[in-house]
Short mmCIF file of N, CA, C and O in Angstrom, two decimals:
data_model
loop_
_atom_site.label_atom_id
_atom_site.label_comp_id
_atom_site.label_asym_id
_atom_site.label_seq_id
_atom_site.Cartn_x
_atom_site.Cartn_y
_atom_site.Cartn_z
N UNK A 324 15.35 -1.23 -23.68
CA UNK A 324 14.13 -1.09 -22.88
C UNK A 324 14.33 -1.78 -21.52
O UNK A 324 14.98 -2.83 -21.51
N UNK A 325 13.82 -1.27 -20.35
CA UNK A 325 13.88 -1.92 -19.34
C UNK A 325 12.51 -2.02 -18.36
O UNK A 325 11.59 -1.22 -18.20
N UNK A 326 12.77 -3.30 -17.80
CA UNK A 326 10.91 -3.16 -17.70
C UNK A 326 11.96 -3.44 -15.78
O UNK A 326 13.14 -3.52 -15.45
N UNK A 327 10.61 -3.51 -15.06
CA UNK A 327 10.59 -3.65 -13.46
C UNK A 327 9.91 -3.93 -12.98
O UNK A 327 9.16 -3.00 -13.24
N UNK A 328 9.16 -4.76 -12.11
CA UNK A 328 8.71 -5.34 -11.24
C UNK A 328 9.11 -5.58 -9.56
O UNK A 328 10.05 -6.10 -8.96
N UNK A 329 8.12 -5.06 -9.24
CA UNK A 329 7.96 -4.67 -7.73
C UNK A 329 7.31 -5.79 -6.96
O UNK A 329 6.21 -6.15 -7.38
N UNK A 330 7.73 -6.31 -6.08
CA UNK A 330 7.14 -7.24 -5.09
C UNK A 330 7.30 -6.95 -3.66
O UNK A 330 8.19 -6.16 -3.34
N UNK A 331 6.43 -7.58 -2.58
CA UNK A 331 7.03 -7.90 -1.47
C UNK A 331 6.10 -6.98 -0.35
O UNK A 331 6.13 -7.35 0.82
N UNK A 332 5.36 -5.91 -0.69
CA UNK A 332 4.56 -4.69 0.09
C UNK A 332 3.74 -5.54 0.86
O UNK A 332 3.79 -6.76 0.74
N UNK A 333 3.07 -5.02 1.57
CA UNK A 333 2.12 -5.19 2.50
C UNK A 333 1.54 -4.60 3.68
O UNK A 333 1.57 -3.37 3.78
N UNK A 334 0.97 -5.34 4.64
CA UNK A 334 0.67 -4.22 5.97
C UNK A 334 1.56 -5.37 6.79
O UNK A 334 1.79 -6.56 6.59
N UNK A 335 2.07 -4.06 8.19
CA UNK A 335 2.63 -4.54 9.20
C UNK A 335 2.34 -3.67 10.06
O UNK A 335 1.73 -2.67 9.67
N UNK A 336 2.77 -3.81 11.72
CA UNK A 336 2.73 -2.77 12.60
C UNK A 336 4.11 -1.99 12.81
O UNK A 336 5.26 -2.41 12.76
N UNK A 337 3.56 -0.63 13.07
CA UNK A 337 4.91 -0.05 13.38
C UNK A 337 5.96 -0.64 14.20
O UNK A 337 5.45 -1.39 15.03
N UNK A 338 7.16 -0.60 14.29
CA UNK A 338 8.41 -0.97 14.32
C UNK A 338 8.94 -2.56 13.82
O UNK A 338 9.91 -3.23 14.20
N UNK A 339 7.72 -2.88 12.69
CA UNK A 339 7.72 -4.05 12.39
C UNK A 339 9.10 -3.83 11.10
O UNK A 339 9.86 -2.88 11.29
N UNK A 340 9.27 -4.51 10.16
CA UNK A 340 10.43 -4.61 8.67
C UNK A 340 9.46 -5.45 7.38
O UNK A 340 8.39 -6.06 7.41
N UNK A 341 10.04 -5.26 6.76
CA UNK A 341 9.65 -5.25 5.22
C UNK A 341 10.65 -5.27 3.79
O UNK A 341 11.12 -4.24 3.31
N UNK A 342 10.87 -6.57 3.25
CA UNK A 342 11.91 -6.30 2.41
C UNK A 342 10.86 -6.27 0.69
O UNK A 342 10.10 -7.12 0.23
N UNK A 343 11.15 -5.38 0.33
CA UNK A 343 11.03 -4.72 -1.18
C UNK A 343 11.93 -5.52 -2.08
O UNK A 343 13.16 -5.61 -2.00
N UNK A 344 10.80 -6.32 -3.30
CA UNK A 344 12.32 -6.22 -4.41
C UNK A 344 12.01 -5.76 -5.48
O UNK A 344 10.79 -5.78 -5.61
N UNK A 345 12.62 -5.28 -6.50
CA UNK A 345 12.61 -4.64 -7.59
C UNK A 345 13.20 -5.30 -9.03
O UNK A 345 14.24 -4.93 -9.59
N UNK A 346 12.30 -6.38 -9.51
CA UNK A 346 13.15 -7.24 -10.02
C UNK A 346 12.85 -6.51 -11.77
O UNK A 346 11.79 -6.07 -12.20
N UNK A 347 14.15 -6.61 -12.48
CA UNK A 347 14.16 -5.79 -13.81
C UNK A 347 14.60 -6.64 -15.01
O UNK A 347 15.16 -7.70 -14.74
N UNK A 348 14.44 -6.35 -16.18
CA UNK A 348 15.21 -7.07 -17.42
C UNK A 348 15.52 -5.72 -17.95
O UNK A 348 15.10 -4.62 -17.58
N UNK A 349 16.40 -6.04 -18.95
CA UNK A 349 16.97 -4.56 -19.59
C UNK A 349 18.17 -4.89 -19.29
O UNK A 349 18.52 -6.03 -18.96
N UNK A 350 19.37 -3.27 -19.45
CA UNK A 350 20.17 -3.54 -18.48
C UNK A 350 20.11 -1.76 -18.46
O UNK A 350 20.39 -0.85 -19.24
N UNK A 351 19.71 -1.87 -17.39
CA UNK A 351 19.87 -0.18 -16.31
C UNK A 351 20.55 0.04 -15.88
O UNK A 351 20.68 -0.83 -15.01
N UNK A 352 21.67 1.06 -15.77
CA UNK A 352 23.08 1.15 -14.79
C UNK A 352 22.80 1.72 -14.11
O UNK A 352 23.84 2.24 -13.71
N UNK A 353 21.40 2.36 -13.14
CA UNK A 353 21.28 2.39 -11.85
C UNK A 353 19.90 2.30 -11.55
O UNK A 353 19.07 2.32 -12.46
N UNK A 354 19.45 2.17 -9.87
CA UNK A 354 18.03 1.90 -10.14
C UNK A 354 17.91 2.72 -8.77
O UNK A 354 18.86 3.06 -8.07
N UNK A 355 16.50 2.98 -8.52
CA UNK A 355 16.36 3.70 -7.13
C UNK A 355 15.03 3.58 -6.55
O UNK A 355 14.24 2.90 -7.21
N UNK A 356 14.59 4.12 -5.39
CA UNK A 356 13.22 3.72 -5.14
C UNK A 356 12.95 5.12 -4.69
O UNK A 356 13.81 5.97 -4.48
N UNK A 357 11.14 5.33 -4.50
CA UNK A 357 11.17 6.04 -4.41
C UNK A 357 9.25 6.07 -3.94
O UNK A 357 8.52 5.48 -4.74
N UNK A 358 8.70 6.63 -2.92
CA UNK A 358 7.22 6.44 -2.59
C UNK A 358 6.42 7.60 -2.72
O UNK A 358 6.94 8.72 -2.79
N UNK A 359 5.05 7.41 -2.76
CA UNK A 359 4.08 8.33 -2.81
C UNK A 359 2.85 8.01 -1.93
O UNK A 359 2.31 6.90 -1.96
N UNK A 360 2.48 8.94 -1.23
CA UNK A 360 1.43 8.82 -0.27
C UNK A 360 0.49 9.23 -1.23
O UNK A 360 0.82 9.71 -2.31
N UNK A 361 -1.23 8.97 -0.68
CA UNK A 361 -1.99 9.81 -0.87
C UNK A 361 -1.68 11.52 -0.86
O UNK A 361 -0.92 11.99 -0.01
N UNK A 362 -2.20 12.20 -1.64
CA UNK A 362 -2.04 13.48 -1.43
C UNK A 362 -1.05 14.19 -1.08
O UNK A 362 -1.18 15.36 -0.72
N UNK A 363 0.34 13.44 -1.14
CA UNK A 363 1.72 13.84 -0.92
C UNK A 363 2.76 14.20 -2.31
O UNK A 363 2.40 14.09 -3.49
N UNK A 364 3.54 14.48 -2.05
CA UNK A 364 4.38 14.89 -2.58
C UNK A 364 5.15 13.15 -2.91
O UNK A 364 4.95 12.13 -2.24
N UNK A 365 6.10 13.30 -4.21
CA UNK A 365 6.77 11.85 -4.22
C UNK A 365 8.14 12.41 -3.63
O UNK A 365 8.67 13.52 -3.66
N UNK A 366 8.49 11.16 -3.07
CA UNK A 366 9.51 10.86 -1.95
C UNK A 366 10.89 10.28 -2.14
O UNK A 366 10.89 9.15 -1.66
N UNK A 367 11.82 10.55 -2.55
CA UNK A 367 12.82 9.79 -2.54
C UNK A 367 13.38 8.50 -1.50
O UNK A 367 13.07 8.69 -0.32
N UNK A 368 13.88 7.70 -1.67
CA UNK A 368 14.26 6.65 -0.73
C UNK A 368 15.59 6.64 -0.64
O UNK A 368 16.24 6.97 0.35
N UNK A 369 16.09 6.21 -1.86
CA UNK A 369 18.17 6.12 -2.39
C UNK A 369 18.10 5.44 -3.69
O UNK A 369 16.95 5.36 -4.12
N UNK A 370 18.88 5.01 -4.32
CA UNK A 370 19.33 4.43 -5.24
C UNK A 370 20.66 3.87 -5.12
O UNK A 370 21.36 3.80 -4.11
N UNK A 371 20.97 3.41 -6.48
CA UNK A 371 22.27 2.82 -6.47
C UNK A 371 22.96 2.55 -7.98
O UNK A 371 22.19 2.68 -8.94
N UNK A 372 24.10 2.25 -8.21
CA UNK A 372 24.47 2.34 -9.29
C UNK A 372 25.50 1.39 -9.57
O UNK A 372 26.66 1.23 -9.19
N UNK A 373 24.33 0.50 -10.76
CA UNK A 373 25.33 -0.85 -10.51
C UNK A 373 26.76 -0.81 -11.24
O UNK A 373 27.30 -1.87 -10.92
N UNK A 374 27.43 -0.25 -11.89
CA UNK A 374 28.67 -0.31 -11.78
C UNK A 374 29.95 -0.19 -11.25
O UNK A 374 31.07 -0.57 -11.60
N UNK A 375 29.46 0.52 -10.18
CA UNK A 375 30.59 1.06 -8.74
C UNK A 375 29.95 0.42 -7.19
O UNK A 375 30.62 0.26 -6.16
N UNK A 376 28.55 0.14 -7.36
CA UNK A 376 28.00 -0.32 -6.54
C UNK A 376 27.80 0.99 -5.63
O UNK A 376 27.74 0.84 -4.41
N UNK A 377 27.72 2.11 -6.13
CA UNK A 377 27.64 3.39 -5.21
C UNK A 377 26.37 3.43 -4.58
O UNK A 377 25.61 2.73 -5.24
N UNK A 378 25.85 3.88 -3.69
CA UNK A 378 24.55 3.87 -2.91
C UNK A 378 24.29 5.06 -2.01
O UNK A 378 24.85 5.22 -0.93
N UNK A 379 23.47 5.80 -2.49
CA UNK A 379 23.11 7.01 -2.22
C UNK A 379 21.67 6.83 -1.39
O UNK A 379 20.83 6.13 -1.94
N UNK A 380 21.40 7.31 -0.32
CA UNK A 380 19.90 7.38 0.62
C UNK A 380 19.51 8.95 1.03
O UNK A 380 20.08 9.77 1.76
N UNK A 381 18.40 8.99 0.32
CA UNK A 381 17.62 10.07 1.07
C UNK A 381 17.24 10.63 2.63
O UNK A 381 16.73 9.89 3.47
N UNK A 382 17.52 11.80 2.86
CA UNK A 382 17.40 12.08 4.82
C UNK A 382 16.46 11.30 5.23
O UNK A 382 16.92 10.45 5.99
N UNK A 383 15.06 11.18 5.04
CA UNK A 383 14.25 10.64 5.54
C UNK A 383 14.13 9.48 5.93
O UNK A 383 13.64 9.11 6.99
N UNK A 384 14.72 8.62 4.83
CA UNK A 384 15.08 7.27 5.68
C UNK A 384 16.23 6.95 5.66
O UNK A 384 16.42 6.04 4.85
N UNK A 385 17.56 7.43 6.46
CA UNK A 385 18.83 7.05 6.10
C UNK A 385 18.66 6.47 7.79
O UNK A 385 18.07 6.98 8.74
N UNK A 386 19.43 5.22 7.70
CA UNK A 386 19.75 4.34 8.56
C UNK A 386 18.37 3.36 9.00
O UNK A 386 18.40 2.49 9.86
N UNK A 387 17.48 3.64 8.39
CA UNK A 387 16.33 2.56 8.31
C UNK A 387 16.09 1.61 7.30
O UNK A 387 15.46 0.57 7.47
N UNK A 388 16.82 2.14 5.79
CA UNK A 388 15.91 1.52 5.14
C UNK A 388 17.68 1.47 4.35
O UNK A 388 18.40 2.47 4.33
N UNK A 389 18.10 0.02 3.74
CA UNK A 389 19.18 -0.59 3.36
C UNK A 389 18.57 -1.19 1.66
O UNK A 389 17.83 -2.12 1.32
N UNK A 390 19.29 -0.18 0.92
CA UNK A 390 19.10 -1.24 -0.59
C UNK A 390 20.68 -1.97 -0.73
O UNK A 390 21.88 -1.84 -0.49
N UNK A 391 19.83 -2.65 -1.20
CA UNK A 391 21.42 -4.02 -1.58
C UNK A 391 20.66 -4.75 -2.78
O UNK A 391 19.46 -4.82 -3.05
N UNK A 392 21.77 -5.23 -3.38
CA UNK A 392 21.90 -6.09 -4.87
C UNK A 392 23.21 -6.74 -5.32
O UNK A 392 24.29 -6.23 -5.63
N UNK A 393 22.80 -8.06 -5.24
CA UNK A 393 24.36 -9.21 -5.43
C UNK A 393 24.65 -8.93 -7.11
O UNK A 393 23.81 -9.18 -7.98
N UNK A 394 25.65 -8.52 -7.32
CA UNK A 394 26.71 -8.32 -8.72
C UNK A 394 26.28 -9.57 -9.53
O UNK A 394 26.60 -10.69 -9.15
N UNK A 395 25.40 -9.30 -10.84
CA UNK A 395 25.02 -10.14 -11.83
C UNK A 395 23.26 -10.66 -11.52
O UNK A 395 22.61 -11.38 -12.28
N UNK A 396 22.71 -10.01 -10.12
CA UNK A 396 21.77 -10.71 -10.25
C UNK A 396 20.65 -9.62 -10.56
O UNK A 396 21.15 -8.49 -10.49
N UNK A 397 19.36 -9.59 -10.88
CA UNK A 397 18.37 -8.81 -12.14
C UNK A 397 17.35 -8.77 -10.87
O UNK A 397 16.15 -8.98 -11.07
N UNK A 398 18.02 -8.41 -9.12
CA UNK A 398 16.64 -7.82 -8.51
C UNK A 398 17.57 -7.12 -7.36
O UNK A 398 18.64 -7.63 -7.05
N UNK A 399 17.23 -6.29 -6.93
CA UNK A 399 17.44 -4.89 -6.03
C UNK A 399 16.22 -4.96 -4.82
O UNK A 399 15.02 -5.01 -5.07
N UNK A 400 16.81 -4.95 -3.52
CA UNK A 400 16.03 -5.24 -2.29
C UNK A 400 15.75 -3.67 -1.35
O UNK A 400 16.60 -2.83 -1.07
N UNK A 401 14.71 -3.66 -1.11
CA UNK A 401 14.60 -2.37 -0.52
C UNK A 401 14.75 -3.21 1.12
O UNK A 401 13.91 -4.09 1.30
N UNK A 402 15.47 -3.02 1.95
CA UNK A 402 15.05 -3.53 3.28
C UNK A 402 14.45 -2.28 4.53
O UNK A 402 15.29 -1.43 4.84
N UNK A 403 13.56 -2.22 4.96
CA UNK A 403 12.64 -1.74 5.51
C UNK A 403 12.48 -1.60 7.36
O UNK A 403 11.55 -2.22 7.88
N UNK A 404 13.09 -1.06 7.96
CA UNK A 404 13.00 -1.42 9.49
C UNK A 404 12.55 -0.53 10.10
O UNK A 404 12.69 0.65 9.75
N UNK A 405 11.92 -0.92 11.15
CA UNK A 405 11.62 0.31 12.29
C UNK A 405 10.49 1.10 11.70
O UNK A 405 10.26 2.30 11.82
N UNK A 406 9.69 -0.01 10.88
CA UNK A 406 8.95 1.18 10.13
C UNK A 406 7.64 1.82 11.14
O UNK A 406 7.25 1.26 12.16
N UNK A 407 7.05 3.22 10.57
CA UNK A 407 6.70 4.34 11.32
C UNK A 407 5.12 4.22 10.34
O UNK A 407 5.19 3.72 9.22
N UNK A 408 3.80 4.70 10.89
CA UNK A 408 3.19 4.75 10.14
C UNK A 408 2.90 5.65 9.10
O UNK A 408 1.97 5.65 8.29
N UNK A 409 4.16 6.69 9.30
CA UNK A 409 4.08 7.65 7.88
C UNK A 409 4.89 7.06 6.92
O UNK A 409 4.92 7.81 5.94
N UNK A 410 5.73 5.77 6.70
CA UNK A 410 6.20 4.57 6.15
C UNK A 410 4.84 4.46 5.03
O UNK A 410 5.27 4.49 3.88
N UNK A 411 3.68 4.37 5.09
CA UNK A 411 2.71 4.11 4.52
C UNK A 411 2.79 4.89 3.11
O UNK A 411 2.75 6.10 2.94
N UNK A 412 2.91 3.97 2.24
CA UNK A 412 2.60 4.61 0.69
C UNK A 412 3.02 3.61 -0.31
O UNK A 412 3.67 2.59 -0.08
N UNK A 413 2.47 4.10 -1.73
CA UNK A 413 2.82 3.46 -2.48
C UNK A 413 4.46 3.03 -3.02
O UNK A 413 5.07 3.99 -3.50
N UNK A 414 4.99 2.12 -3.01
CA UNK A 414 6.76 2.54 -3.33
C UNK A 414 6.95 1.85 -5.05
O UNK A 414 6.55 0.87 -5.68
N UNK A 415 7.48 2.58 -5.19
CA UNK A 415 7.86 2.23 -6.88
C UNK A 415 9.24 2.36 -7.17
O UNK A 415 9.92 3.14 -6.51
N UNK A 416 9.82 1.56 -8.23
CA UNK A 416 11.32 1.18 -8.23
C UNK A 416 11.67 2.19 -9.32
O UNK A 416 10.64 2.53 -9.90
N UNK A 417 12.99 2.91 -9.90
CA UNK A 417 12.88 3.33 -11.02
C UNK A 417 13.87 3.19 -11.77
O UNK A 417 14.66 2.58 -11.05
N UNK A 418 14.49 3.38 -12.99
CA UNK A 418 15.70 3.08 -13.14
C UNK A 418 15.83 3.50 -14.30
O UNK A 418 14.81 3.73 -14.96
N UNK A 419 16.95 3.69 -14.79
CA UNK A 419 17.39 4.12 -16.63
C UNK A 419 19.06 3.45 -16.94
O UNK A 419 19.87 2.81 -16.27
N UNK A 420 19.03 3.89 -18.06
CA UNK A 420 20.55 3.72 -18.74
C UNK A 420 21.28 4.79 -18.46
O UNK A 420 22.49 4.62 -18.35
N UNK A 421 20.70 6.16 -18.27
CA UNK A 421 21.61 7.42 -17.70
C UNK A 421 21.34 7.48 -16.76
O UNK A 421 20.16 7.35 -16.41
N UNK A 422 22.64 7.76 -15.67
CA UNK A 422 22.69 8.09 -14.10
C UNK A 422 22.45 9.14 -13.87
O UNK A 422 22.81 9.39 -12.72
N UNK A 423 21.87 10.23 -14.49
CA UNK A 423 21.70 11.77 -14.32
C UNK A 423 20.72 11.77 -13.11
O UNK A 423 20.92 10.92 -12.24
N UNK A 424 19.68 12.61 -12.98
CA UNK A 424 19.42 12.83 -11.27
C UNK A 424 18.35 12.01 -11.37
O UNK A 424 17.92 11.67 -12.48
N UNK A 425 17.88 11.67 -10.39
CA UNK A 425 17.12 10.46 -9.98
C UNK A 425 15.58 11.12 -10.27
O UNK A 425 14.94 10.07 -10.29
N UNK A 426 15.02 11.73 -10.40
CA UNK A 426 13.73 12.15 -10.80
C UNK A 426 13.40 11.91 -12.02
O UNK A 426 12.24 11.66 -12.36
N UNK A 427 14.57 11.97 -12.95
CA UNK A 427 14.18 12.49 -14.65
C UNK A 427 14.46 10.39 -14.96
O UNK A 427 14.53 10.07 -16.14
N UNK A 428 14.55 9.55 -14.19
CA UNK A 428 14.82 8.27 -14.07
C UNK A 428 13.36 7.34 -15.42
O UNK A 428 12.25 7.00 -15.00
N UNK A 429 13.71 7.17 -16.64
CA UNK A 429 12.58 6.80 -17.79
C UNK A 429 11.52 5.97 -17.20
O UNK A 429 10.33 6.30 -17.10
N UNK A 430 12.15 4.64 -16.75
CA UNK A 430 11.40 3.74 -16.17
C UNK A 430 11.02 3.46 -15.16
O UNK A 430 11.82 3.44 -14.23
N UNK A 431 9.58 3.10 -14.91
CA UNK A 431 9.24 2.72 -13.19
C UNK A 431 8.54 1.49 -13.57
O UNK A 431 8.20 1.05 -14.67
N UNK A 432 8.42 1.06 -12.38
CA UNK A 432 7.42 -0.39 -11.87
C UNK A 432 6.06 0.28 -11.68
O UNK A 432 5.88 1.45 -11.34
N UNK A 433 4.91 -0.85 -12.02
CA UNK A 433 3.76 -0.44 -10.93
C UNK A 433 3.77 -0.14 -9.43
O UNK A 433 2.93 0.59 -8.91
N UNK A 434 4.51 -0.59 -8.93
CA UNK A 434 4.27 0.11 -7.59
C UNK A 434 3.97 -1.02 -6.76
O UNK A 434 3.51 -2.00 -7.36
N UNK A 435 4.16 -1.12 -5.30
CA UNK A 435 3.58 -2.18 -4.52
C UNK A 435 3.07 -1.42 -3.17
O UNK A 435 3.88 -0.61 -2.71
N UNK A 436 1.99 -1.57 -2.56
CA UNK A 436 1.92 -0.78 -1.44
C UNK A 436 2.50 -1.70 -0.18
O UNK A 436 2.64 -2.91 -0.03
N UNK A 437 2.80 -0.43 0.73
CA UNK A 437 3.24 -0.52 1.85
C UNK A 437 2.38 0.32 3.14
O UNK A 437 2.47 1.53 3.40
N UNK A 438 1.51 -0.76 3.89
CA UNK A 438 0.80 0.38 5.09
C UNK A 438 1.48 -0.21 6.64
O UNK A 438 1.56 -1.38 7.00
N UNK A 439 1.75 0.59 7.12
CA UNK A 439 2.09 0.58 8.28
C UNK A 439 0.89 1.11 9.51
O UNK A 439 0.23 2.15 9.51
N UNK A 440 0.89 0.00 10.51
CA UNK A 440 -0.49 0.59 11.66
C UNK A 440 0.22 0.87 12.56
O UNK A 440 1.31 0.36 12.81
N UNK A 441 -0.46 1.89 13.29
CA UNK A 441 0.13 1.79 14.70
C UNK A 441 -0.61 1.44 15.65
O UNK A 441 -0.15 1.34 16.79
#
């Protein structure tokens, strides 16, 4: 079983930063993030996979938004920059024991929000 916990959301102004963590027990061999607006569609962010340390990011935020996680430690950092006020949504962490595609992912966190003003 793997449980997750989300910290760190809040409000800021646009082109402000924001670091996300995703702290878990279990042991998940990969974890990923991933947001939902009001009335939107859910969003991919990236993931990662702690045995190769591979790290995969979604178009939408590639070169803004940096996950990292130190080898042995039980929390995963979303880092957040330049954020935009369509940045705004709920973000939730997810993760499993199979690396298969990141949607079908068993476990999530509650969620932490993130609003961005402009």
């Amino acid at each position: 079983q793997v449980q997750l916990v989300e910290s760190g959301g809040g409000s800021v102004q646009a082109g402000g930063s924001l670091r996300l963590s995703c702290t878990f027990s279990g042991e998940p061999n990969c974890l990923g993030w991933f947001r939902q607006a009001p009335g939107k569609d859910r969003e991919g962010i990236g993931r990662i996979i702690f045995g190769n340390g591979h790290l995969h990011y979604f178009d939408s935020v590639k070169g803004r938004f940096t996950i990292s996680h130190e080898k042995g430690e039980n929390t995963v950092f979303l880092q957040m920059n330049s954020l935009k006020p369509e940045d705004t949504a709920m973000y939730y962490c997810v993760a499993d024991t199979r690396c298969g595609r990141f949607v079908d992912y068993r476990y999530r966190g509650q969620g932490t929000q993130v609003t961005v003003s402009s």
